[in-house]
Structures are given as C-alpha cells and as structure tokens.
Amino acid sequence: MEILKVEHLVKQYGKGDNAVLAVNDISFSVEQGEFVAIVGSSGSGKSTLLHLLGGVDRPTSGKVYIQGEDIYSLNSDKIAIFRRRQVGIIYQFYNLMPILNVEENMAIPMELDGRKVEKAQMDDMLLRLGLTERRTHLPNELSGGQQQRTSIGRALITRPSIVLADEPTGNLDTKASNEIMHLLKTSNRELNQTIIMITHN
Ligand code: ADP
C-alpha cells in the first residue's frame, strides 16, 4: 500500500537575488513498511524536504499525499491535527521537554490529542526502548542515546503512518548510534513502521 506520494514538489526560499531553490521538482512514492534514506551533502535540501513531507512547512508548489490525503489542501489547524496523529518526527537534538520525565515526554502527542496512553502500551514501549529503569528520569539525567530513545518512543507512541528522522544519530557516539539504528530497524520490521531518515553518510 502506498503511504506517501510526492508530486512535483518545489520549495523556494526568499525572492529575487536572494532566492534559493531548496527543493526542485521532486516526485516519488513510499510503500507502507519501507525504510527510506534521504542521502545528500549539507545544504542539498534534505531537511527542507523532510519538513515538507511532515506538514511542518508549506511547499511553493506541488503535492504531498499521506495515506491518500492531500495534506496541503487542509487549513493550518487541520494540518496540525493530521501531523500529530499521522506523523512522528525524530530530531538530531531530541527536542525533549526538560521539565517532563521519560514517560511524560513520550506521552505528549497523545495528551495533546486528548487521548491517554494505556499502561500496557507504555510498559511495552519502555521495554522495547530499554528505558524501563529510566521511566521517571528527566532528560538532563539521561545519556544522549537514552534521550534519543525517548524521542523515538514519542514518535512511535501514536502508531503514526510515517516516522521522519532528521539525522537521528548525528549527535551520538558510535555505540549509541548503532543502538538507535538497531531500534529503528526493529520498529520498521516488527511494527511495520514506515520510516524516512535523513543521513549524510
Ligand atoms: P540540508 O538539510 O540538506 O543541509 P537544507 O534543507 O537545510 O539542506 O537547506 C537547503 C538550502 O536552503 C540551503 O542552501 C539553505 O541555506 C537554504 N535554506 C534552508 N532554510 C532556509 C530558510 N529558512 N530561509 C532561506 N534559506 C534557507
């Protein structure tokens, strides 16, 4: 099943002499359960493309369909709701809330949507991510790898249609990077989670 379709996507920043064509007429599609890498040098437009796929920024022209929904035909409020339910995002620098503990951070997308995380679901996610012993710890009490694992939990908790990861191992040492890649591969295989990941190598 096709989960994401991109048609003639264009993003231009600025105007006139300052214009930058960051995404220039891109078209592709992704099937459910695929694990896709977006590879390219710095400044080639990877983050811009990822933000367009996730409804974070509007394209200059072109279409993005997620599960058949033309997301930029929606108004901003509806895009925000759609994104919260259907898109999980993992950032290089985790973007955790410093005053919330591990399980509270993981529950944010569900809480914002007025839903509760079942205890069994939270327990399962913590176990998968190796965070059971850290569930009540704050981000500043965690290693970089543990913080990134928490942000993966936050991205997966809603069972989104797609997970977008922007250089998820870019800030981690080799061992933690391998753990994060293993977790992403496992969630791709075991949960049939579609993942689109930016990497420069
Ligand atoms: P990458 O993720 O591959 O490093 P980006 O998508 O961040 O590339 O950037 C692509 C190009 O768009 C770069 O030339 C960058 O300078 C430019 N760019 C990115 N964001 C903005 C912005 N908000 N305003 C103007 N130019 C931008």
PDB file of C-alpha atoms and ligand atoms in Angstrom:
ATOM      1  CA  MET A   1       0.000   0.000   0.000  1.00  0.00           C
ATOM      2  CA  GLU A   2       1.289   3.436  -0.966  1.00  0.00           C
ATOM      3  CA  ILE A   3       1.529   5.503   2.215  1.00  0.00           C
ATOM      4  CA  LEU A   4       3.258   8.633   0.902  1.00  0.00           C
ATOM      5  CA  LYS A   5       3.179  10.219  -2.533  1.00  0.00           C
ATOM      6  CA  VAL A   6       5.044  13.365  -3.539  1.00  0.00           C
ATOM      7  CA  GLU A   7       4.305  15.134  -6.824  1.00  0.00           C
ATOM      8  CA  HIS A   8       6.440  17.872  -8.373  1.00  0.00           C
ATOM      9  CA  LEU A   9       7.390  19.307  -5.005  1.00  0.00           C
ATOM     10  CA  VAL A  10       9.111  22.705  -5.073  1.00  0.00           C
ATOM     11  CA  LYS A  11      10.316  24.904  -2.210  1.00  0.00           C
ATOM     12  CA  GLN A  12      11.873  28.265  -2.855  1.00  0.00           C
ATOM     13  CA  TYR A  13      13.113  30.455  -0.015  1.00  0.00           C
ATOM     14  CA  GLY A  14      13.390  34.218  -0.495  1.00  0.00           C
ATOM     15  CA  LYS A  15      12.891  36.282  -3.628  1.00  0.00           C
ATOM     16  CA  GLY A  16      14.901  37.885  -6.435  1.00  0.00           C
ATOM     17  CA  ASP A  17      18.661  37.833  -5.913  1.00  0.00           C
ATOM     18  CA  ASN A  18      18.244  36.067  -2.553  1.00  0.00           C
ATOM     19  CA  ALA A  19      16.081  33.241  -3.921  1.00  0.00           C
ATOM     20  CA  VAL A  20      17.207  29.700  -3.003  1.00  0.00           C
ATOM     21  CA  LEU A  21      15.583  26.748  -4.733  1.00  0.00           C
ATOM     22  CA  ALA A  22      15.977  24.219  -1.903  1.00  0.00           C
ATOM     23  CA  VAL A  23      13.683  21.523  -3.364  1.00  0.00           C
ATOM     24  CA  ASN A  24      13.442  21.465  -7.155  1.00  0.00           C
ATOM     25  CA  ASP A  25      10.590  19.401  -8.654  1.00  0.00           C
ATOM     26  CA  ILE A  26      10.801  16.169  -6.623  1.00  0.00           C
ATOM     27  CA  SER A  27       8.392  13.261  -7.194  1.00  0.00           C
ATOM     28  CA  PHE A  28       8.441   9.822  -5.516  1.00  0.00           C
ATOM     29  CA  SER A  29       6.288   7.439  -3.527  1.00  0.00           C
ATOM     30  CA  VAL A  30       6.833   5.239  -0.467  1.00  0.00           C
ATOM     31  CA  GLU A  31       5.084   1.958   0.350  1.00  0.00           C
ATOM     32  CA  GLN A  32       3.926   1.043   3.853  1.00  0.00           C
ATOM     33  CA  GLY A  33       6.728  -0.673   5.770  1.00  0.00           C
ATOM     34  CA  GLU A  34       9.571   0.777   3.688  1.00  0.00           C
ATOM     35  CA  PHE A  35      12.704   2.174   5.378  1.00  0.00           C
ATOM     36  CA  VAL A  36      13.928   5.024   3.154  1.00  0.00           C
ATOM     37  CA  ALA A  37      17.145   7.023   3.442  1.00  0.00           C
ATOM     38  CA  ILE A  38      17.478  10.548   2.052  1.00  0.00           C
ATOM     39  CA  VAL A  39      21.189  10.985   1.393  1.00  0.00           C
ATOM     40  CA  GLY A  40      22.987  14.123   0.292  1.00  0.00           C
ATOM     41  CA  SER A  41      25.595  16.710   1.185  1.00  0.00           C
ATOM     42  CA  SER A  42      24.954  19.557   3.589  1.00  0.00           C
ATOM     43  CA  GLY A  43      22.754  22.266   2.062  1.00  0.00           C
ATOM     44  CA  SER A  44      21.292  19.959  -0.615  1.00  0.00           C
ATOM     45  CA  GLY A  45      17.733  20.393   0.736  1.00  0.00           C
ATOM     46  CA  LYS A  46      17.235  17.247   2.861  1.00  0.00           C
ATOM     47  CA  SER A  47      15.743  18.967   5.935  1.00  0.00           C
ATOM     48  CA  THR A  48      13.545  21.171   3.779  1.00  0.00           C
ATOM     49  CA  LEU A  49      12.205  18.082   2.002  1.00  0.00           C
ATOM     50  CA  LEU A  50      11.603  16.262   5.306  1.00  0.00           C
ATOM     51  CA  HIS A  51       9.693  19.232   6.725  1.00  0.00           C
ATOM     52  CA  LEU A  52       7.525  19.358   3.603  1.00  0.00           C
ATOM     53  CA  LEU A  53       6.758  15.626   3.959  1.00  0.00           C
ATOM     54  CA  GLY A  54       5.682  16.118   7.569  1.00  0.00           C
ATOM     55  CA  GLY A  55       3.411  19.122   7.117  1.00  0.00           C
ATOM     56  CA  VAL A  56       5.858  21.324   9.042  1.00  0.00           C
ATOM     57  CA  ASP A  57       6.364  23.841   6.219  1.00  0.00           C
ATOM     58  CA  ARG A  58       4.292  24.668   3.113  1.00  0.00           C
ATOM     59  CA  PRO A  59       5.695  23.982  -0.363  1.00  0.00           C
ATOM     60  CA  THR A  60       5.929  26.697  -3.013  1.00  0.00           C
ATOM     61  CA  SER A  61       4.149  24.258  -5.327  1.00  0.00           C
ATOM     62  CA  GLY A  62       3.490  20.538  -5.667  1.00  0.00           C
ATOM     63  CA  LYS A  63       1.558  17.984  -3.634  1.00  0.00           C
ATOM     64  CA  VAL A  64       2.172  15.689  -0.656  1.00  0.00           C
ATOM     65  CA  TYR A  65      -0.321  12.851  -0.085  1.00  0.00           C
ATOM     66  CA  ILE A  66      -0.172  10.868   3.173  1.00  0.00           C
ATOM     67  CA  GLN A  67      -2.492   7.856   3.108  1.00  0.00           C
ATOM     68  CA  GLY A  68      -4.243   9.482   0.158  1.00  0.00           C
ATOM     69  CA  GLU A  69      -4.850  12.792   1.977  1.00  0.00           C
ATOM     70  CA  ASP A  70      -3.625  15.874   0.092  1.00  0.00           C
ATOM     71  CA  ILE A  71      -2.170  17.462   3.248  1.00  0.00           C
ATOM     72  CA  TYR A  72      -1.601  20.984   1.909  1.00  0.00           C
ATOM     73  CA  SER A  73      -5.236  21.217   0.806  1.00  0.00           C
ATOM     74  CA  LEU A  74      -6.041  21.331   4.559  1.00  0.00           C
ATOM     75  CA  ASN A  75      -6.045  24.553   6.597  1.00  0.00           C
ATOM     76  CA  SER A  76      -3.253  25.082   9.175  1.00  0.00           C
ATOM     77  CA  ASP A  77      -5.296  23.778  12.143  1.00  0.00           C
ATOM     78  CA  LYS A  78      -6.229  20.597  10.284  1.00  0.00           C
ATOM     79  CA  ILE A  79      -2.616  20.099   9.160  1.00  0.00           C
ATOM     80  CA  ALA A  80      -1.507  20.350  12.809  1.00  0.00           C
ATOM     81  CA  ILE A  81      -4.038  17.717  13.879  1.00  0.00           C
ATOM     82  CA  PHE A  82      -3.132  15.496  10.937  1.00  0.00           C
ATOM     83  CA  ARG A  83       0.574  15.801  11.747  1.00  0.00           C
ATOM     84  CA  ARG A  84       0.037  14.986  15.429  1.00  0.00           C
ATOM     85  CA  ARG A  85      -1.859  11.794  14.553  1.00  0.00           C
ATOM     86  CA  GLN A  86      -0.116  10.566  11.424  1.00  0.00           C
ATOM     87  CA  VAL A  87       3.497  11.778  11.574  1.00  0.00           C
ATOM     88  CA  GLY A  88       6.219  11.020  14.130  1.00  0.00           C
ATOM     89  CA  ILE A  89       9.334  13.190  13.996  1.00  0.00           C
ATOM     90  CA  ILE A  90      12.772  12.387  15.430  1.00  0.00           C
ATOM     91  CA  TYR A  91      15.290  15.253  15.576  1.00  0.00           C
ATOM     92  CA  GLN A  92      19.070  15.219  15.816  1.00  0.00           C
ATOM     93  CA  PHE A  93      18.954  17.115  19.133  1.00  0.00           C
ATOM     94  CA  TYR A  94      15.969  15.168  20.572  1.00  0.00           C
ATOM     95  CA  ASN A  95      13.783  18.247  21.374  1.00  0.00           C
ATOM     96  CA  LEU A  96      12.548  16.784  24.669  1.00  0.00           C
ATOM     97  CA  MET A  97      10.672  18.896  27.242  1.00  0.00           C
ATOM     98  CA  PRO A  98      13.213  19.421  30.075  1.00  0.00           C
ATOM     99  CA  ILE A  99      10.607  19.519  32.877  1.00  0.00           C
ATOM    100  CA  LEU A 100       8.905  16.266  31.834  1.00  0.00           C
ATOM    101  CA  ASN A 101      10.229  12.789  32.602  1.00  0.00           C
ATOM    102  CA  VAL A 102      10.742   9.983  30.071  1.00  0.00           C
ATOM    103  CA  GLU A 103       7.218   8.619  30.031  1.00  0.00           C
ATOM    104  CA  GLU A 104       5.641  12.077  30.165  1.00  0.00           C
ATOM    105  CA  ASN A 105       7.716  13.144  27.145  1.00  0.00           C
ATOM    106  CA  MET A 106       6.693  10.003  25.285  1.00  0.00           C
ATOM    107  CA  ALA A 107       3.010  10.648  26.050  1.00  0.00           C
ATOM    108  CA  ILE A 108       2.977  14.270  24.739  1.00  0.00           C
ATOM    109  CA  PRO A 109       1.487  13.613  21.264  1.00  0.00           C
ATOM    110  CA  MET A 110      -1.308  11.501  22.763  1.00  0.00           C
ATOM    111  CA  GLU A 111      -2.053  14.046  25.527  1.00  0.00           C
ATOM    112  CA  LEU A 112      -2.187  16.911  23.015  1.00  0.00           C
ATOM    113  CA  ASP A 113      -4.733  14.841  21.132  1.00  0.00           C
ATOM    114  CA  GLY A 114      -6.847  14.369  24.275  1.00  0.00           C
ATOM    115  CA  ARG A 115      -6.010  10.661  24.481  1.00  0.00           C
ATOM    116  CA  LYS A 116      -4.462   8.592  27.260  1.00  0.00           C
ATOM    117  CA  VAL A 117      -1.644   6.105  26.763  1.00  0.00           C
ATOM    118  CA  GLU A 118      -2.693   2.679  28.079  1.00  0.00           C
ATOM    119  CA  LYS A 119      -0.325   1.480  30.812  1.00  0.00           C
ATOM    120  CA  ALA A 120       0.364  -1.770  28.947  1.00  0.00           C
ATOM    121  CA  GLN A 121       1.280   0.184  25.797  1.00  0.00           C
ATOM    122  CA  MET A 122       3.649   2.483  27.727  1.00  0.00           C
ATOM    123  CA  ASP A 123       5.235  -0.507  29.505  1.00  0.00           C
ATOM    124  CA  ASP A 124       5.766  -2.267  26.166  1.00  0.00           C
ATOM    125  CA  MET A 125       7.289   0.822  24.552  1.00  0.00           C
ATOM    126  CA  LEU A 126       9.650   1.441  27.512  1.00  0.00           C
ATOM    127  CA  LEU A 127      10.739  -2.203  27.371  1.00  0.00           C
ATOM    128  CA  ARG A 128      11.357  -2.078  23.592  1.00  0.00           C
ATOM    129  CA  LEU A 129      13.456   1.048  24.037  1.00  0.00           C
ATOM    130  CA  GLY A 130      15.371  -0.238  27.084  1.00  0.00           C
ATOM    131  CA  LEU A 131      14.050   2.646  29.204  1.00  0.00           C
ATOM    132  CA  THR A 132      12.028   0.774  31.851  1.00  0.00           C
ATOM    133  CA  GLU A 133      14.514   1.687  34.603  1.00  0.00           C
ATOM    134  CA  ARG A 134      14.581   5.319  33.454  1.00  0.00           C
ATOM    135  CA  ARG A 135      10.858   5.981  33.085  1.00  0.00           C
ATOM    136  CA  THR A 136      10.700   8.680  35.784  1.00  0.00           C
ATOM    137  CA  HIS A 137      14.030  10.350  34.926  1.00  0.00           C
ATOM    138  CA  LEU A 138      14.258  13.859  33.491  1.00  0.00           C
ATOM    139  CA  PRO A 139      16.131  14.449  30.177  1.00  0.00           C
ATOM    140  CA  ASN A 140      19.139  16.015  31.945  1.00  0.00           C
ATOM    141  CA  GLU A 141      19.535  12.754  33.915  1.00  0.00           C
ATOM    142  CA  LEU A 142      19.881  10.728  30.695  1.00  0.00           C
ATOM    143  CA  SER A 143      22.686   9.948  28.241  1.00  0.00           C
ATOM    144  CA  GLY A 144      22.362  11.214  24.648  1.00  0.00           C
ATOM    145  CA  GLY A 145      21.377   7.726  23.481  1.00  0.00           C
ATOM    146  CA  GLN A 146      18.690   7.454  26.175  1.00  0.00           C
ATOM    147  CA  GLN A 147      17.328  10.885  25.234  1.00  0.00           C
ATOM    148  CA  GLN A 148      17.146   9.843  21.582  1.00  0.00           C
ATOM    149  CA  ARG A 149      15.428   6.577  22.565  1.00  0.00           C
ATOM    150  CA  THR A 150      12.846   8.664  24.478  1.00  0.00           C
ATOM    151  CA  SER A 151      12.250  10.784  21.376  1.00  0.00           C
ATOM    152  CA  ILE A 152      11.801   7.595  19.322  1.00  0.00           C
ATOM    153  CA  GLY A 153       9.161   6.489  21.837  1.00  0.00           C
ATOM    154  CA  ARG A 154       7.424   9.859  21.452  1.00  0.00           C
ATOM    155  CA  ALA A 155       7.473   9.445  17.652  1.00  0.00           C
ATOM    156  CA  LEU A 156       6.120   5.864  17.738  1.00  0.00           C
ATOM    157  CA  ILE A 157       3.512   6.141  20.506  1.00  0.00           C
ATOM    158  CA  THR A 158       0.655   7.262  18.243  1.00  0.00           C
ATOM    159  CA  ARG A 159       1.409   4.481  15.723  1.00  0.00           C
ATOM    160  CA  PRO A 160       1.834   7.146  13.017  1.00  0.00           C
ATOM    161  CA  SER A 161       1.592   6.464   9.277  1.00  0.00           C
ATOM    162  CA  ILE A 162       5.155   7.683   8.807  1.00  0.00           C
ATOM    163  CA  VAL A 163       8.155   8.422  11.022  1.00  0.00           C
ATOM    164  CA  LEU A 164      10.514  11.155   9.794  1.00  0.00           C
ATOM    165  CA  ALA A 165      14.013  11.171  11.279  1.00  0.00           C
ATOM    166  CA  ASP A 166      16.406  14.094  10.706  1.00  0.00           C
ATOM    167  CA  GLU A 167      19.978  12.794  11.238  1.00  0.00           C
ATOM    168  CA  PRO A 168      18.877  10.845  14.345  1.00  0.00           C
ATOM    169  CA  THR A 169      22.392   9.615  15.132  1.00  0.00           C
ATOM    170  CA  GLY A 170      24.175  12.863  14.203  1.00  0.00           C
ATOM    171  CA  ASN A 171      24.869  13.810  17.813  1.00  0.00           C
ATOM    172  CA  LEU A 172      25.761  10.350  19.180  1.00  0.00           C
ATOM    173  CA  ASP A 173      28.906   8.223  19.544  1.00  0.00           C
ATOM    174  CA  THR A 174      29.289   5.002  17.522  1.00  0.00           C
ATOM    175  CA  LYS A 175      27.854   2.679  20.175  1.00  0.00           C
ATOM    176  CA  ALA A 176      24.753   4.801  20.813  1.00  0.00           C
ATOM    177  CA  SER A 177      24.333   5.352  17.054  1.00  0.00           C
ATOM    178  CA  ASN A 178      24.320   1.594  16.466  1.00  0.00           C
ATOM    179  CA  GLU A 179      21.699   1.143  19.207  1.00  0.00           C
ATOM    180  CA  ILE A 180      19.470   3.826  17.661  1.00  0.00           C
ATOM    181  CA  MET A 181      19.803   2.299  14.167  1.00  0.00           C
ATOM    182  CA  HIS A 182      19.001  -1.137  15.617  1.00  0.00           C
ATOM    183  CA  LEU A 183      15.862   0.252  17.293  1.00  0.00           C
ATOM    184  CA  LEU A 184      14.699   1.988  14.127  1.00  0.00           C
ATOM    185  CA  LYS A 185      15.252  -1.190  12.091  1.00  0.00           C
ATOM    186  CA  THR A 186      13.405  -3.265  14.706  1.00  0.00           C
ATOM    187  CA  SER A 187      10.399  -0.923  14.749  1.00  0.00           C
ATOM    188  CA  ASN A 188      10.404  -0.955  10.948  1.00  0.00           C
ATOM    189  CA  ARG A 189      10.364  -4.789  10.905  1.00  0.00           C
ATOM    190  CA  GLU A 190       8.283  -5.678  13.961  1.00  0.00           C
ATOM    191  CA  LEU A 191       5.753  -2.812  13.918  1.00  0.00           C
ATOM    192  CA  ASN A 192       5.789  -2.493  10.091  1.00  0.00           C
ATOM    193  CA  GLN A 193       6.565   1.180  10.750  1.00  0.00           C
ATOM    194  CA  THR A 194       7.332   3.236   7.638  1.00  0.00           C
ATOM    195  CA  ILE A 195      10.467   5.321   8.266  1.00  0.00           C
ATOM    196  CA  ILE A 196      12.097   8.079   6.208  1.00  0.00           C
ATOM    197  CA  MET A 197      15.510   9.071   7.514  1.00  0.00           C
ATOM    198  CA  ILE A 198      17.963  11.785   6.565  1.00  0.00           C
ATOM    199  CA  THR A 199      21.610  10.873   6.719  1.00  0.00           C
ATOM    200  CA  HIS A 200      24.739  12.421   5.269  1.00  0.00           C
ATOM    201  CA  ASN A 201      26.597   9.093   5.186  1.00  0.00           C
TER     202      ASN A 201
HETATM  203  P1  ADP B   1      20.266  20.088   4.223  1.00  0.00           P
HETATM  204  O1  ADP B   1      19.268  19.579   5.205  1.00  0.00           O
HETATM  205  O2  ADP B   1      20.498  19.117   3.073  1.00  0.00           O
HETATM  206  O3  ADP B   1      21.557  20.514   4.846  1.00  0.00           O
HETATM  207  P2  ADP B   1      18.511  22.397   3.993  1.00  0.00           P
HETATM  208  O4  ADP B   1      17.200  21.857   3.578  1.00  0.00           O
HETATM  209  O5  ADP B   1      18.697  22.747   5.428  1.00  0.00           O
HETATM  210  O6  ADP B   1      19.663  21.388   3.492  1.00  0.00           O
HETATM  211  O7  ADP B   1      18.834  23.703   3.125  1.00  0.00           O
HETATM  212  C1  ADP B   1      18.755  23.716   1.691  1.00  0.00           C
HETATM  213  C2  ADP B   1      19.091  25.119   1.189  1.00  0.00           C
HETATM  214  O8  ADP B   1      18.051  26.026   1.575  1.00  0.00           O
HETATM  215  C3  ADP B   1      20.379  25.684   1.752  1.00  0.00           C
HETATM  216  O9  ADP B   1      21.003  26.402   0.716  1.00  0.00           O
HETATM  217  C4  ADP B   1      19.923  26.619   2.860  1.00  0.00           C
HETATM  218  O10 ADP B   1      20.819  27.676   3.024  1.00  0.00           O
HETATM  219  C5  ADP B   1      18.578  27.094   2.336  1.00  0.00           C
HETATM  220  N1  ADP B   1      17.619  27.364   3.439  1.00  0.00           N
HETATM  221  C6  ADP B   1      17.194  26.478   4.380  1.00  0.00           C
HETATM  222  N2  ADP B   1      16.295  27.050   5.199  1.00  0.00           N
HETATM  223  C7  ADP B   1      16.152  28.339   4.789  1.00  0.00           C
HETATM  224  C8  ADP B   1      15.348  29.448   5.226  1.00  0.00           C
HETATM  225  N3  ADP B   1      14.504  29.323   6.263  1.00  0.00           N
HETATM  226  N4  ADP B   1      15.474  30.602   4.546  1.00  0.00           N
HETATM  227  C9  ADP B   1      16.299  30.729   3.485  1.00  0.00           C
HETATM  228  N5  ADP B   1      17.078  29.726   3.020  1.00  0.00           N
HETATM  229  C10 ADP B   1      17.004  28.538   3.653  1.00  0.00           C
END
